[in-house]
Coordinates of C-alpha atoms in Angstrom, one line a residue:
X1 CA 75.0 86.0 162.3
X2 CA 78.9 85.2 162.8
X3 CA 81.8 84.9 160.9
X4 CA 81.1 81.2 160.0
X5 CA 77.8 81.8 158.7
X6 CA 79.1 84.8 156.5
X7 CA 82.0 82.5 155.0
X8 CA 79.3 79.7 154.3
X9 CA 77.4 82.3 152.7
X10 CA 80.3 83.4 150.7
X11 CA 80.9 79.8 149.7
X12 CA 77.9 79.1 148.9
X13 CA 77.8 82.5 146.4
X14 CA 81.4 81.5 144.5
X15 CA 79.6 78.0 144.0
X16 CA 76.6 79.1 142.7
X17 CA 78.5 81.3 139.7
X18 CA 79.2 79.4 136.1
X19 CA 81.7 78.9 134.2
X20 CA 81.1 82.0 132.1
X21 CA 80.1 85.4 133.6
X22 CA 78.4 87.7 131.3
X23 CA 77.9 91.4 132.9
X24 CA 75.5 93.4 132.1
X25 CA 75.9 97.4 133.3
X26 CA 72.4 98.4 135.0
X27 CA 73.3 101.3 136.0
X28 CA 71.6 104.6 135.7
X29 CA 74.1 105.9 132.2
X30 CA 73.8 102.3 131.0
X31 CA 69.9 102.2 131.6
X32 CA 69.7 105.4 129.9
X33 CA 70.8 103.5 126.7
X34 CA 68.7 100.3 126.9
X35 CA 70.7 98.1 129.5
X36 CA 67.9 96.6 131.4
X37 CA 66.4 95.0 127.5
X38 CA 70.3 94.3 126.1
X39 CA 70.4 92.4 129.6
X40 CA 66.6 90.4 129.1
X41 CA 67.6 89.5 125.4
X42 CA 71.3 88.0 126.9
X43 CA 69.1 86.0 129.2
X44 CA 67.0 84.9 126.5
X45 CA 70.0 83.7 123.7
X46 CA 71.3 81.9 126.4
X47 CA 68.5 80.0 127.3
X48 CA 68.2 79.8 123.1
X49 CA 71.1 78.1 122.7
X50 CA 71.0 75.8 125.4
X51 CA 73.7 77.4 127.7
X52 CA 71.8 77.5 131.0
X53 CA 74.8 75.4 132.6
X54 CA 77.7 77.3 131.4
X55 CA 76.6 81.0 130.8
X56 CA 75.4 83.4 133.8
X57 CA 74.0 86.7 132.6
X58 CA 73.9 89.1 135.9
X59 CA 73.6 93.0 136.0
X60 CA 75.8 94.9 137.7
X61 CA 77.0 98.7 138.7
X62 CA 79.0 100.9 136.8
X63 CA 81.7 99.6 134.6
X64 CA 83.2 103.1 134.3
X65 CA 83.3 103.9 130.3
X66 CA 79.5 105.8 130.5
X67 CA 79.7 107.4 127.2
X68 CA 80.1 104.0 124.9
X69 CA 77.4 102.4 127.1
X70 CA 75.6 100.0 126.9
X71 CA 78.6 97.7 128.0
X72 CA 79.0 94.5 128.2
X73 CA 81.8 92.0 130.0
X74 CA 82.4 88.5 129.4
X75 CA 84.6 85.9 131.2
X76 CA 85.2 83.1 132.7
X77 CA 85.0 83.1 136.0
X78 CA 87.3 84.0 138.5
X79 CA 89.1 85.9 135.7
X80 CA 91.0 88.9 136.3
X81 CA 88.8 92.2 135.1
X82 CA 91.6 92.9 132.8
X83 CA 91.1 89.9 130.8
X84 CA 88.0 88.7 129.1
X85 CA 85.9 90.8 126.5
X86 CA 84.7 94.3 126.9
X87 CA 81.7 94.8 124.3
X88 CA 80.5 98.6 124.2
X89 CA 77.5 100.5 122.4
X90 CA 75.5 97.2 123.0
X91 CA 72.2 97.1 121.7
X92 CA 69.1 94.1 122.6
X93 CA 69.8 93.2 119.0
X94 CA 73.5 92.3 119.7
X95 CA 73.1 89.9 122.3
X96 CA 72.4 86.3 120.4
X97 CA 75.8 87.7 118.5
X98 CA 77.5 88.1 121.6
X99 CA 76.4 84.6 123.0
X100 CA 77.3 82.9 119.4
X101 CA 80.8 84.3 119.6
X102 CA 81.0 82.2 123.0
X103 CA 81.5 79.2 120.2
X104 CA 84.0 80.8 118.1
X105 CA 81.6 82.7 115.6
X106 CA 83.1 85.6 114.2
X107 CA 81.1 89.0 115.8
X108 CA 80.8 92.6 114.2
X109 CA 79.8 94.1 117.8
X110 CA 81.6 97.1 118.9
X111 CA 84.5 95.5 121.4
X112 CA 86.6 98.1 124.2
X113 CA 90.2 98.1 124.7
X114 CA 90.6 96.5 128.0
X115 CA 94.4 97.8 127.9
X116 CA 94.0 101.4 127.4
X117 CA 95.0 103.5 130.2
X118 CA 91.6 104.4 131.2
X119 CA 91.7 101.0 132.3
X120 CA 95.3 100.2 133.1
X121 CA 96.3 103.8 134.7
X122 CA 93.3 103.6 137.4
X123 CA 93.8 102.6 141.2
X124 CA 90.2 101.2 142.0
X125 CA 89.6 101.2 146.0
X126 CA 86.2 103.1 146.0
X127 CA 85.1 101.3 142.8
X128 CA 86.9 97.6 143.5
X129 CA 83.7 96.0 143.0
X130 CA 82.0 98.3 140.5
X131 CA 80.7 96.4 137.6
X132 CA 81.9 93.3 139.4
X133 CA 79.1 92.8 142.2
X134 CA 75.4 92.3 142.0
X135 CA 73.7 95.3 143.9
X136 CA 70.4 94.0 144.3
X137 CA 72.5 90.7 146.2
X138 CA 74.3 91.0 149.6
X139 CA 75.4 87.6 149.1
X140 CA 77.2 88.9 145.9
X141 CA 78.7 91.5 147.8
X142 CA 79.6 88.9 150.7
X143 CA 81.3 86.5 148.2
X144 CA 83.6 89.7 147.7
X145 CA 84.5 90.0 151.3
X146 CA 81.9 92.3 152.3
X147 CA 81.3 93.1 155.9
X148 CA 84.5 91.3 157.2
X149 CA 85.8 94.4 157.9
X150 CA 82.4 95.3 160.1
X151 CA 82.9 91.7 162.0
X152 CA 86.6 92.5 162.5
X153 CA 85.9 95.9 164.4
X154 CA 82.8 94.5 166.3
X155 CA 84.6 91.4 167.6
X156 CA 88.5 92.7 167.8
X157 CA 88.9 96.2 167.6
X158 CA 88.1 98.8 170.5
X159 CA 86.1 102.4 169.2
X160 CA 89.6 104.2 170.1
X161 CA 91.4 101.7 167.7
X162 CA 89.1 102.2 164.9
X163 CA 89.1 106.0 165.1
X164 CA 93.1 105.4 165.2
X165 CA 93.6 103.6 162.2
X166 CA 91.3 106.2 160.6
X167 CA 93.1 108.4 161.9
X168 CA 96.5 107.1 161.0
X169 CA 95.5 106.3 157.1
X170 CA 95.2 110.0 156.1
X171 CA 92.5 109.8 154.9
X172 CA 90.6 113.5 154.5
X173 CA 86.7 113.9 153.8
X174 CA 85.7 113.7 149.9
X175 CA 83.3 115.8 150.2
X176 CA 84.9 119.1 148.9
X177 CA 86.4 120.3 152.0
X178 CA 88.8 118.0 152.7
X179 CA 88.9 117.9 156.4
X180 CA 90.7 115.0 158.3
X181 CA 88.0 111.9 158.7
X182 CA 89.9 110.6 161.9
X183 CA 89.5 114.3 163.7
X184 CA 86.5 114.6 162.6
X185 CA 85.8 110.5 164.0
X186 CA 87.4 111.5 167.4
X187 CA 86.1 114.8 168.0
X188 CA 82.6 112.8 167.7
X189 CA 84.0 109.8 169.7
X190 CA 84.5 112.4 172.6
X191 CA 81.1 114.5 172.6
X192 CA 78.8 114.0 175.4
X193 CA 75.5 113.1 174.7
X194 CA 72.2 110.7 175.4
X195 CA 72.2 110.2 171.5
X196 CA 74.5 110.3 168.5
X197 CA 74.0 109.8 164.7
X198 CA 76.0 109.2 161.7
X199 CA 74.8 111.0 158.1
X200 CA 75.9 109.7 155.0
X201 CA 75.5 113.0 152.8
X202 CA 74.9 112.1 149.1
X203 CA 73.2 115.3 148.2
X204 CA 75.3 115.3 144.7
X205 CA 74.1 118.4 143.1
X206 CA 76.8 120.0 140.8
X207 CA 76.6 119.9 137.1
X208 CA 78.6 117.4 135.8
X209 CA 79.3 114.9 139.0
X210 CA 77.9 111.2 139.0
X211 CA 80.7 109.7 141.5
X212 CA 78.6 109.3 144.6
X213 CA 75.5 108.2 142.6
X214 CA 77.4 105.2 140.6
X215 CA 78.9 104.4 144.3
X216 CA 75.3 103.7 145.7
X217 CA 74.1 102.5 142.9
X218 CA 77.0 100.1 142.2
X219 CA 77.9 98.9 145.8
X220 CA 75.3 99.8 148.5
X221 CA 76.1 97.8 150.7
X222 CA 79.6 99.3 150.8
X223 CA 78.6 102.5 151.9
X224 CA 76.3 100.5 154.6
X225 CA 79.8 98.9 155.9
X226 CA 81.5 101.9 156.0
X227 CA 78.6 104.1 158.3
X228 CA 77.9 100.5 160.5
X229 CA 82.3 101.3 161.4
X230 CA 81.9 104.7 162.0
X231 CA 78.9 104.6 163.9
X232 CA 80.8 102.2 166.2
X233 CA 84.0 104.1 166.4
X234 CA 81.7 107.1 167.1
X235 CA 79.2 106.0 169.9
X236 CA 75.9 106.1 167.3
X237 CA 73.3 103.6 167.4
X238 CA 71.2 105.5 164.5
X239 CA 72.6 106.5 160.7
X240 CA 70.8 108.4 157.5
X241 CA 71.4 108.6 154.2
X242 CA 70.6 111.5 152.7
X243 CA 69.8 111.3 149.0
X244 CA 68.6 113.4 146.3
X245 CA 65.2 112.7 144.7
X246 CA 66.8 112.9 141.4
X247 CA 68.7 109.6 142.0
X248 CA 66.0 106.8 142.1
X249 CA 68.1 103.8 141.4
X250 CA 70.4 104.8 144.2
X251 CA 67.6 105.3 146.5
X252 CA 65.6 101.8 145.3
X253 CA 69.1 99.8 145.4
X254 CA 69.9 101.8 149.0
X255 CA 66.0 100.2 150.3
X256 CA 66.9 96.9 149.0
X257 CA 70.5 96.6 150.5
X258 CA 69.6 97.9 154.1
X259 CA 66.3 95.5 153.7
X260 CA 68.8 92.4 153.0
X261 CA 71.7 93.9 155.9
X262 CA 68.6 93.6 158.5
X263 CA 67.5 90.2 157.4
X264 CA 70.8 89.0 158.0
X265 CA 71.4 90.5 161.2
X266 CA 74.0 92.8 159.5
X267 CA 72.1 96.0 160.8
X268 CA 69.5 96.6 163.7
X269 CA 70.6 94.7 167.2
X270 CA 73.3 92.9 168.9
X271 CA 75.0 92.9 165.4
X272 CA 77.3 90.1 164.5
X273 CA 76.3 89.1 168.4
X274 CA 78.1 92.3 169.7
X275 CA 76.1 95.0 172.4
X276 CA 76.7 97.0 169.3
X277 CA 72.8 98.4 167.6
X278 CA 73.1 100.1 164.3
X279 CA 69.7 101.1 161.7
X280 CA 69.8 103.0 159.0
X281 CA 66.9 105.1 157.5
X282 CA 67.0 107.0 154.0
X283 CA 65.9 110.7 153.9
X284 CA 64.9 111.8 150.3
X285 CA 65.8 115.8 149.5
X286 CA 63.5 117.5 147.4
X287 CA 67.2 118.2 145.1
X288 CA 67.8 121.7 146.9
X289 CA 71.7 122.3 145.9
X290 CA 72.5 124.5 149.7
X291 CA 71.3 121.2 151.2
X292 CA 74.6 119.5 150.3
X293 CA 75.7 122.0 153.4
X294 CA 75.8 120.0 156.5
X295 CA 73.6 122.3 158.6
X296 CA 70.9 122.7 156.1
X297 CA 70.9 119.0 155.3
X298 CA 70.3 118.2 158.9
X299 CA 67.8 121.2 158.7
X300 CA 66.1 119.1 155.9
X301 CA 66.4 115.9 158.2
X302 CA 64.5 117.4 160.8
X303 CA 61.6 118.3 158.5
X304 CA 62.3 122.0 158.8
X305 CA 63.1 124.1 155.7
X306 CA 66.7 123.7 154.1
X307 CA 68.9 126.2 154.9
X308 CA 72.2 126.9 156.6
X309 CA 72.7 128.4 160.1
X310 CA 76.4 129.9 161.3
X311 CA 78.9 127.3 163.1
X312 CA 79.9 127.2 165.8
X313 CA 78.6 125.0 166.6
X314 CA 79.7 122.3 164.5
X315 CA 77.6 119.1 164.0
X316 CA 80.2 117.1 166.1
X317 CA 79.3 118.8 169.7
X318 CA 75.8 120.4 168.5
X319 CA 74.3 118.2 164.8
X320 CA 70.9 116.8 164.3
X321 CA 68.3 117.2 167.3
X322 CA 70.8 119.2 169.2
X323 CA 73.4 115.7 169.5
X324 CA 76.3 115.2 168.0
X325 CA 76.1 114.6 164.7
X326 CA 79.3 112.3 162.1
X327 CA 78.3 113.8 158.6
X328 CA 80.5 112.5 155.7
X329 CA 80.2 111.9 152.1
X330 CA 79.4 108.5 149.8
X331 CA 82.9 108.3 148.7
X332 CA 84.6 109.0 152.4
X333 CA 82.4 106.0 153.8
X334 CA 83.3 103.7 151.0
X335 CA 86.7 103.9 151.6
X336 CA 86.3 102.6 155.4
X337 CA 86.0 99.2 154.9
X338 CA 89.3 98.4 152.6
X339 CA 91.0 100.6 155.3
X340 CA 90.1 98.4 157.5
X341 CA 90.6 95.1 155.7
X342 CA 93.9 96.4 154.6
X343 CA 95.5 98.5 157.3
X344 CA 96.1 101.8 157.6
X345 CA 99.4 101.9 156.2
X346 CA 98.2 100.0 153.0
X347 CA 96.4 103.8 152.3
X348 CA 98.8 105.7 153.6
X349 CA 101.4 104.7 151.1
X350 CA 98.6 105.8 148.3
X351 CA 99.1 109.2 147.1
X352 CA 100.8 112.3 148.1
X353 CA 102.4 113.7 151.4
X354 CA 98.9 115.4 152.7
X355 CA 96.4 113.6 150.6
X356 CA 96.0 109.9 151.0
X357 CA 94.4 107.5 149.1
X358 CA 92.6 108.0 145.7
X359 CA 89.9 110.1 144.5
X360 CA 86.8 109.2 142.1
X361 CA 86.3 111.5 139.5
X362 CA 83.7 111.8 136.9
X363 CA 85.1 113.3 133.7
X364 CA 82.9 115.2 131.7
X365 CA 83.0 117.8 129.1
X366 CA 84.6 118.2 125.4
X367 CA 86.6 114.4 126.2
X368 CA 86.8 111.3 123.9
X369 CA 86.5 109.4 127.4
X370 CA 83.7 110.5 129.6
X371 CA 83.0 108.3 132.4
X372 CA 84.2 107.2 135.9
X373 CA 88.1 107.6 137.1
X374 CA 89.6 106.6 140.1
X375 CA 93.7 107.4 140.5
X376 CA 95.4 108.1 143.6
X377 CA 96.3 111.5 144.4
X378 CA 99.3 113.1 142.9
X379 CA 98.3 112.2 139.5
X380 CA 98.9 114.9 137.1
X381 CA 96.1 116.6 135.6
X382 CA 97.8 116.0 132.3
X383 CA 97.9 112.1 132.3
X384 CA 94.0 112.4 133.2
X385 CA 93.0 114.4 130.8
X386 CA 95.5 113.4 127.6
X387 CA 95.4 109.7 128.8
X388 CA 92.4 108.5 130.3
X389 CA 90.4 110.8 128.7
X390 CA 91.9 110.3 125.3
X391 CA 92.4 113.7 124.5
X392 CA 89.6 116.3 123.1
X393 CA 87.7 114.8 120.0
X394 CA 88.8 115.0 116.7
X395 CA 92.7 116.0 117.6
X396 CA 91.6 119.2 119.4
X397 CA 93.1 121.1 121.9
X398 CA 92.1 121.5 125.4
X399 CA 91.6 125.0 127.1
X400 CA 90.4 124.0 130.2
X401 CA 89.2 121.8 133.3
X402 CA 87.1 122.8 135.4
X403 CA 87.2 121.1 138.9
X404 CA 84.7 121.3 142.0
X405 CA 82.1 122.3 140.2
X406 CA 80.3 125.8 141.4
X407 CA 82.7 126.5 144.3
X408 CA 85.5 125.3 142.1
X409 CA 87.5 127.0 139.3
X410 CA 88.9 126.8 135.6
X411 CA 92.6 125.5 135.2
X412 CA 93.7 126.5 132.3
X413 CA 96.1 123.8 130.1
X414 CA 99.1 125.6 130.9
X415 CA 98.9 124.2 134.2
X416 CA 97.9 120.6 133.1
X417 CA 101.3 119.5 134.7
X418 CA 99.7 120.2 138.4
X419 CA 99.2 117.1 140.5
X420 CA 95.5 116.4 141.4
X421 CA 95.8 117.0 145.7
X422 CA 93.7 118.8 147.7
X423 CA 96.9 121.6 148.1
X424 CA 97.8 122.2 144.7
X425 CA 94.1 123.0 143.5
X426 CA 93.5 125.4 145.9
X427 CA 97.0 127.1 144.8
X428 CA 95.5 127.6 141.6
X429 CA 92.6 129.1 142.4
X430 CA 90.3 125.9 142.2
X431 CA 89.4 122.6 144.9
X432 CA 88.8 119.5 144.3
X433 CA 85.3 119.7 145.6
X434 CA 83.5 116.2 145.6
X435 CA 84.8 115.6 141.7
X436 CA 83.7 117.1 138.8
X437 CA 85.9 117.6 136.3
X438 CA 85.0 118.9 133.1
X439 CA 87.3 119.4 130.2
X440 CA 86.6 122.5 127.7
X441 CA 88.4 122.9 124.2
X442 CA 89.6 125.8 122.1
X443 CA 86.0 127.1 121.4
X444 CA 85.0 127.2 124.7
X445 CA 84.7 131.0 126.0
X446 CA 85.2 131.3 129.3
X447 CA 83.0 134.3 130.7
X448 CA 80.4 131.9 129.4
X449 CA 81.8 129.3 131.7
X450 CA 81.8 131.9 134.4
X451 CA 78.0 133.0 133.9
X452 CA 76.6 129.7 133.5
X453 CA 77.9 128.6 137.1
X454 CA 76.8 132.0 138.4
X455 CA 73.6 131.3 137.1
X456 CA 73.1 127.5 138.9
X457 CA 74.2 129.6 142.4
X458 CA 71.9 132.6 141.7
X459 CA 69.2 129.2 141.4
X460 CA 70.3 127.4 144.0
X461 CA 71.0 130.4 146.5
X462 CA 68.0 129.5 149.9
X463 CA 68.3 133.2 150.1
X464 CA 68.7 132.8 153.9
X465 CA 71.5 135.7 153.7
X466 CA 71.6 138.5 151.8
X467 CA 75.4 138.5 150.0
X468 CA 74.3 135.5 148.4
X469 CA 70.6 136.0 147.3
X470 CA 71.0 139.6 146.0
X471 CA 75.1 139.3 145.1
X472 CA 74.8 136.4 142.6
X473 CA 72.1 137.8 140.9
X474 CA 74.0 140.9 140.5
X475 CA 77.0 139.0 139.5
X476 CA 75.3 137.2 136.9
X477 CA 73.5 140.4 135.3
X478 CA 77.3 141.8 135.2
X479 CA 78.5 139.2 133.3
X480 CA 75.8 139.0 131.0
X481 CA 76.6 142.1 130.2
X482 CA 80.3 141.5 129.4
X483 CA 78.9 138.8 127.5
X484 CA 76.6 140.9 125.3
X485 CA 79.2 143.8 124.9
X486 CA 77.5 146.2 126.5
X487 CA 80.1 146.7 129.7
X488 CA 82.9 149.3 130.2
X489 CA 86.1 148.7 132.3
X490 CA 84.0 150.1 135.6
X491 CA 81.6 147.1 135.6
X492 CA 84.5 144.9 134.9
X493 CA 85.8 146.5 138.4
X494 CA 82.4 146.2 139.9
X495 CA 82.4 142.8 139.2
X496 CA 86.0 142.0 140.9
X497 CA 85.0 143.8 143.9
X498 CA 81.5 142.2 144.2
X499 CA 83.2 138.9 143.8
X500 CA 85.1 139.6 146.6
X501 CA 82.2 140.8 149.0
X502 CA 79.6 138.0 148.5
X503 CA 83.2 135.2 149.0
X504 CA 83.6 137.1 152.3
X505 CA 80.5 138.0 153.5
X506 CA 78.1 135.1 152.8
X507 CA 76.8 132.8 155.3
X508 CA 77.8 129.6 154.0
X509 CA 79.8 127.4 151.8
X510 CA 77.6 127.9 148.7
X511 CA 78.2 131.7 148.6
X512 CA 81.4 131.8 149.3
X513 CA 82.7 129.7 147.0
X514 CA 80.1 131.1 144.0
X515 CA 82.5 133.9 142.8
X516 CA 85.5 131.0 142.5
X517 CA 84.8 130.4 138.9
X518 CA 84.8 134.0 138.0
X519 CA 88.0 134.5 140.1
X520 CA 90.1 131.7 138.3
X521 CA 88.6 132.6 134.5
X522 CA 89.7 136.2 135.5
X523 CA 93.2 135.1 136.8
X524 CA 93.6 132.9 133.7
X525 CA 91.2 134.4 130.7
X526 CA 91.7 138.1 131.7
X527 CA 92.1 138.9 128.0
X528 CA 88.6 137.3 127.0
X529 CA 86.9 139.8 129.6
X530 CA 89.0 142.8 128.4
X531 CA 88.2 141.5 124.3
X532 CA 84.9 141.6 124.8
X533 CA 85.1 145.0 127.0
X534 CA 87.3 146.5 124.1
X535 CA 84.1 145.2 121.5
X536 CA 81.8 147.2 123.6
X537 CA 83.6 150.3 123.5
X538 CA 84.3 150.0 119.7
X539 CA 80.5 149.8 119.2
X540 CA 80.1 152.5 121.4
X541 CA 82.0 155.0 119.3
X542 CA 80.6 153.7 116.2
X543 CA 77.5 154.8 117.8
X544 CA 78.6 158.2 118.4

C-alpha cells in the first residue's frame, strides 16, 4: 500500500456514492430504538420506487441527538451536514414517507432543527466523521482522508517530530486525569526496553458516559490511526484495545476495522512500505469498573486478576510484561490524526490557556437534549446546559451537574458561569473525568445523589486495599442513614472525617476519588444534610 493506491481508493469511494445520501444511525442508542429495521425498510422503498440510481441508504455512527433516535439524514451528496433534512423518532413505518418526500410529497415525519445550537454551537474534531462515515467500510473512512495522517508520519516525519508536535498541541489525556499526551509520548519514546506496547483503554464504566463507546462504534478506524502514530512516535510494534464486554458493537465494529486495516496493509508489516510493524489485538474485560485504572487493566491484560498495584513505577518505564507500556484513552487517540493532518498549532489555538482542544461529552440527566457534545474547552457550563441541552423539561430549573462521574462532583447552578477546563473543575471541587455530565433539576436531592455514587464504588471497590473495601461501605451505611433520618450531627462529622481518610489513604484512583461527590454536595447542599439531620432529631424528641 502507498499513497497512490490509498487516493485511488478514495476516488474510487466518492464515485461510487449517489446523488442522494440517506443516513441511517446504527449505532448502539439508535439500535436500541429499531435502527437496523427503519434502515432495511429505507432500502426496500427505494428499491420500490425505482430509485436504485439516485438514492444510497447507508448506516452510519452516531449522529449525536440519542434521545429523539431513531434519526435519519438526507442529502445530496457532498452537502454540508448543516444542510439537508434531519428526520428524528423514525420508525420502519416512516420510511416509504421519507423516500416519497424525495419527490416533493408533503411528510408528517417528526423533522430536527439542523440550526439549533446543539448543532451550530459544537466544534466536532473527535466526532468529524460521526454519522458521516460507514464503520463497517475502511474505504468510507479513506474517502474522508483516513490514514493520511499515518502515511505522512511513516514516510516524512521522524518519532522525535511526532512526539513534538504532540507535544507542542497541548493536548492533555481525556481520560480523567488530564496528564500531558506529549510527556507522557516522550517519557515512553526514551524508556529502554526489548519490547514496548501501546493500550487503548476504553474501559467506560461510569454511569451516564457513552463518549468513548459512540467513538468506536462510529469511527474505528480512527482510533486505529491514532495508536498506529503513537506506536511509532513511541518505539511499539504491538497495541491493545481494551474494551468492556458490555459494548458489543464497539468490540464487533473494532474486529471488523483491524480485519480490513490488515488486508490493506494498513496494520501488521512494513506498513505503507516503512521498516515500521504495528498489530493490534482486542482484550475484552469482564466490565470490572477498577479496571479503567491503568495498572489493573494491564493486570487484566496479562490474564491475572484485576486490580491495582502502587506506582512507581509508572507504565511508561515498568507497564505490561514488565516493558514500557503508552496507555491512553479512545478519545486522546482520536484526536492524533487531525493533529497531525492539521498541525499542531491548528489545536493549540482551540480552547483555553492550559487545556487545548475540545472535549466530548455525553449529557445525560433531567435535559431536553441528551445526547453527544463536543465544544472546545472554555465553554461555559451555562451555554451547555441552557443551550445545547435546551434547558430542563417542561421550563424547570436546574440544580445541578454532575461531572466525572464517581470520582467527580455536583456543581451546583450557581456556578453554571464556570468554564468547562480541566483547572476550573477541580477548583470547584469536581474534574472533568472522561465526560459525564449529568444535569439534575429542582427535585433532585442531593444526599441521594451522594449515596447512589457511593453505592456504584462500595460495588466496584476490587477490595485489594482496605480504606476502600471497608470505608465506602461505611460511607454508604452513613448516608443512608442521613437519608432515612435516623442520624445526629456526630455521624454527620463521622462522615466528613471518613471522607477524608479513605480520599487519602486508599490505594488507587477509584478510592480516592469515591468521597468527591459527597465532598462537593456537602460544600454546596450542606443545608440538605443538616434538614434532614434537624428531621431526625425532631422525631427523636417526639419519641421521648
Amino acid at each position: 500500500m502507498d499513497l497512490t493506491e490509498l487516493q485511488e481508493i478514495a476516488e474510487q469511494e466518492r464515485k461510487s456514492q449517489k446523488p442522494v445520501q440517506i443516513r441511517c444511525c446504527v449505532a448502539a442508542g439508535c439500535l436500541s430504538a429499531n435502527s437496523e429495521a427503519v434502515k432495511k425498510r429505507l432500502e426496500e422503498a427505494v428499491k420500490a420506487s425505482g430509485l436504485e440510481n439516485q438514492v444510497q441508504v447507508s448506516g452510519v455512527g452516531c449522529m449525536r441527538l440519542c434521545c429523539q433516535g431513531s434519526l435519519v439524514h438526507v442529502a445530496t451528496q457532498n452537502e454540508p451536514e448543516s444542510l439537508g433534512t434531519l428526520y428524528q423518532k423514525v420508525t420502519p413505518e416512516d420510511a416509504p414517507e421519507i423516500i416519497a418526500a424525495l419527490n416533493g410529497e408533503q411528510t408528517k415525519v417528526q423533522q430536527g432543527d439542523l440550526t439549533h445550537p446543539f448543532f451550530t454551537k459544537q466544534l466536532p474534531i473527535v466526532l468529524e466523521n460521526s454519522g458521516k462515515v460507514n464503520p463497517d467500510r475502511i474505504e468510507s473512512y479513506i474517502a474522508a482522508g483516513g490514514y493520511q495522517a499515518l502515511y505522512h508520519v511513516l514516510r516524512e516525519m521522524s518519532p522525535a517530530e511526532v512526539v513534538d508536535t504532540i507535544t507542542r498541541s497541548g493536548l492533555r489525556g481525556r481520560g480523567g486525569a488530564g496528564y500531558p499526551t506529549g510527556v507522557k509520548w516522550a517519557t515512553v519514546a526514551k524508556a529502554k526496553g526489548e519490547r514496548k506496547f501501546v493500550i487503548c483503554n476504553a474501559d467506560e464504566g461510569d454511569p451516564g458516559a457513552f463518549m468513548d463507546r459512540s467513538v468506536l462504534e462510529s469511527d474505528p478506524h480512527r482510533v486505529l490511526e491514532g495508536m498506529a502514530i503513537a506506536a511509532y512516535a513511541v518505539g511499539a510494534t504491538q497495541g491493545y484495545i481494551y474494551v468492556r464486554a458490555e459494548y458489543p458493537i464497539a468490540i464487533s465494529r473494532l474486529q471488523t476495522a483491524i480485519r480490513q486495516a490488515q488486508r490493506l496493509g494498513l496494520l501488521g508489516s512494513q506498513i505503507f512500505e516503512s521498516p515500521f510493524d504495528f498489530k493490534i489485538d482486542i482484550r475484552i474485560g469482564a466490565g470490572a469498573y477498577v479496571c479503567g485504572e491503568e495498572t489493573a487493566l494491564m493486570a487484566s491484560i496479562e490474564g491475572k486478576r484485576g486490580t491495582p498495584h502502587p506506582r512507581p513505577p509508572y507504565p511508561a518505564e515498568s507497564g505490561l510484561w514488565g516493558y514500557p507500556t503508552l496507555i491512553n484513552n479512545v478519545e486522546t487517540f482520536a484526536n492524533i490524526s487531525p493533529i497531525i493532518r492539521k498541525g499542531a498549532e491548528w489545536f493549540a489555538s482551540i480552547g483555553t490557556e492550559k487545556s487545548k482542544g475540545t472535549k466530548v461529552f455525553a449529557l445525560a440527566g433531567k435535559i431536553c437534549n441528551t445526547g453527544l457534545i463536543e465544544v472546545p474547552m472554555g465553554t461555559p457550563l451555562r451555554l451547555i446546559v441552557e443551550e445545547l441541552g435546551g434547558g430542563v423539561p417542561g421550563g424547570g430549573e436546574a440544580k445541578a451537574v454532575q461531572t466525572g462521574g464517581p470520582s467527580g462532583g455536583c456543581i451546583p447552578a450557581s456556578a453554571f458561569d464556570t468554564s468547562v477546563d480541566y483547572e476550573s473543575l477541580t477548583a470547584l471541587g469536581s474534574m472533568m473525568g472522561s465526560g459525564g455530565m449529568i444535569v439534575m433539576d429542582q427535585s433532585t436531592n442531593m444526599v441521594d445523589v451522594a449515596k447512589f455514587f457511593m453505592e456504584f464504588c462500595m460495588d466496584e471497590s476490587c477490595g485489594k486495599c482496605i480504606p476502600c473495601r471497608v470505608g465506602t461501605v461505611q460511607l454508604y451505611r452513613l448516608l443512608s442513614k442521613i437519608r432515612e433520618g435516623k442520624a445526629s450531627l456526630a455521624d454527620l462529622e463521622l462522615l466528613e472525617e471518613l471522607c477524608d481518610m479513605v480520599k487519602n489513604t486508599s490505594l488507587c484512583g477509584l478510592g480516592q476519588s469515591a468521597p468527591n461527590p459527597v465532598f462537593s454536595t456537602l460544600r454546596y447542599f450542606r443545608d440538605e444534610y443538616l434538614a434532614l439531620i434537624k428531621e431526625s432529631q425532631a422525631q427523636e424528641q417526639l419519641n421521648v
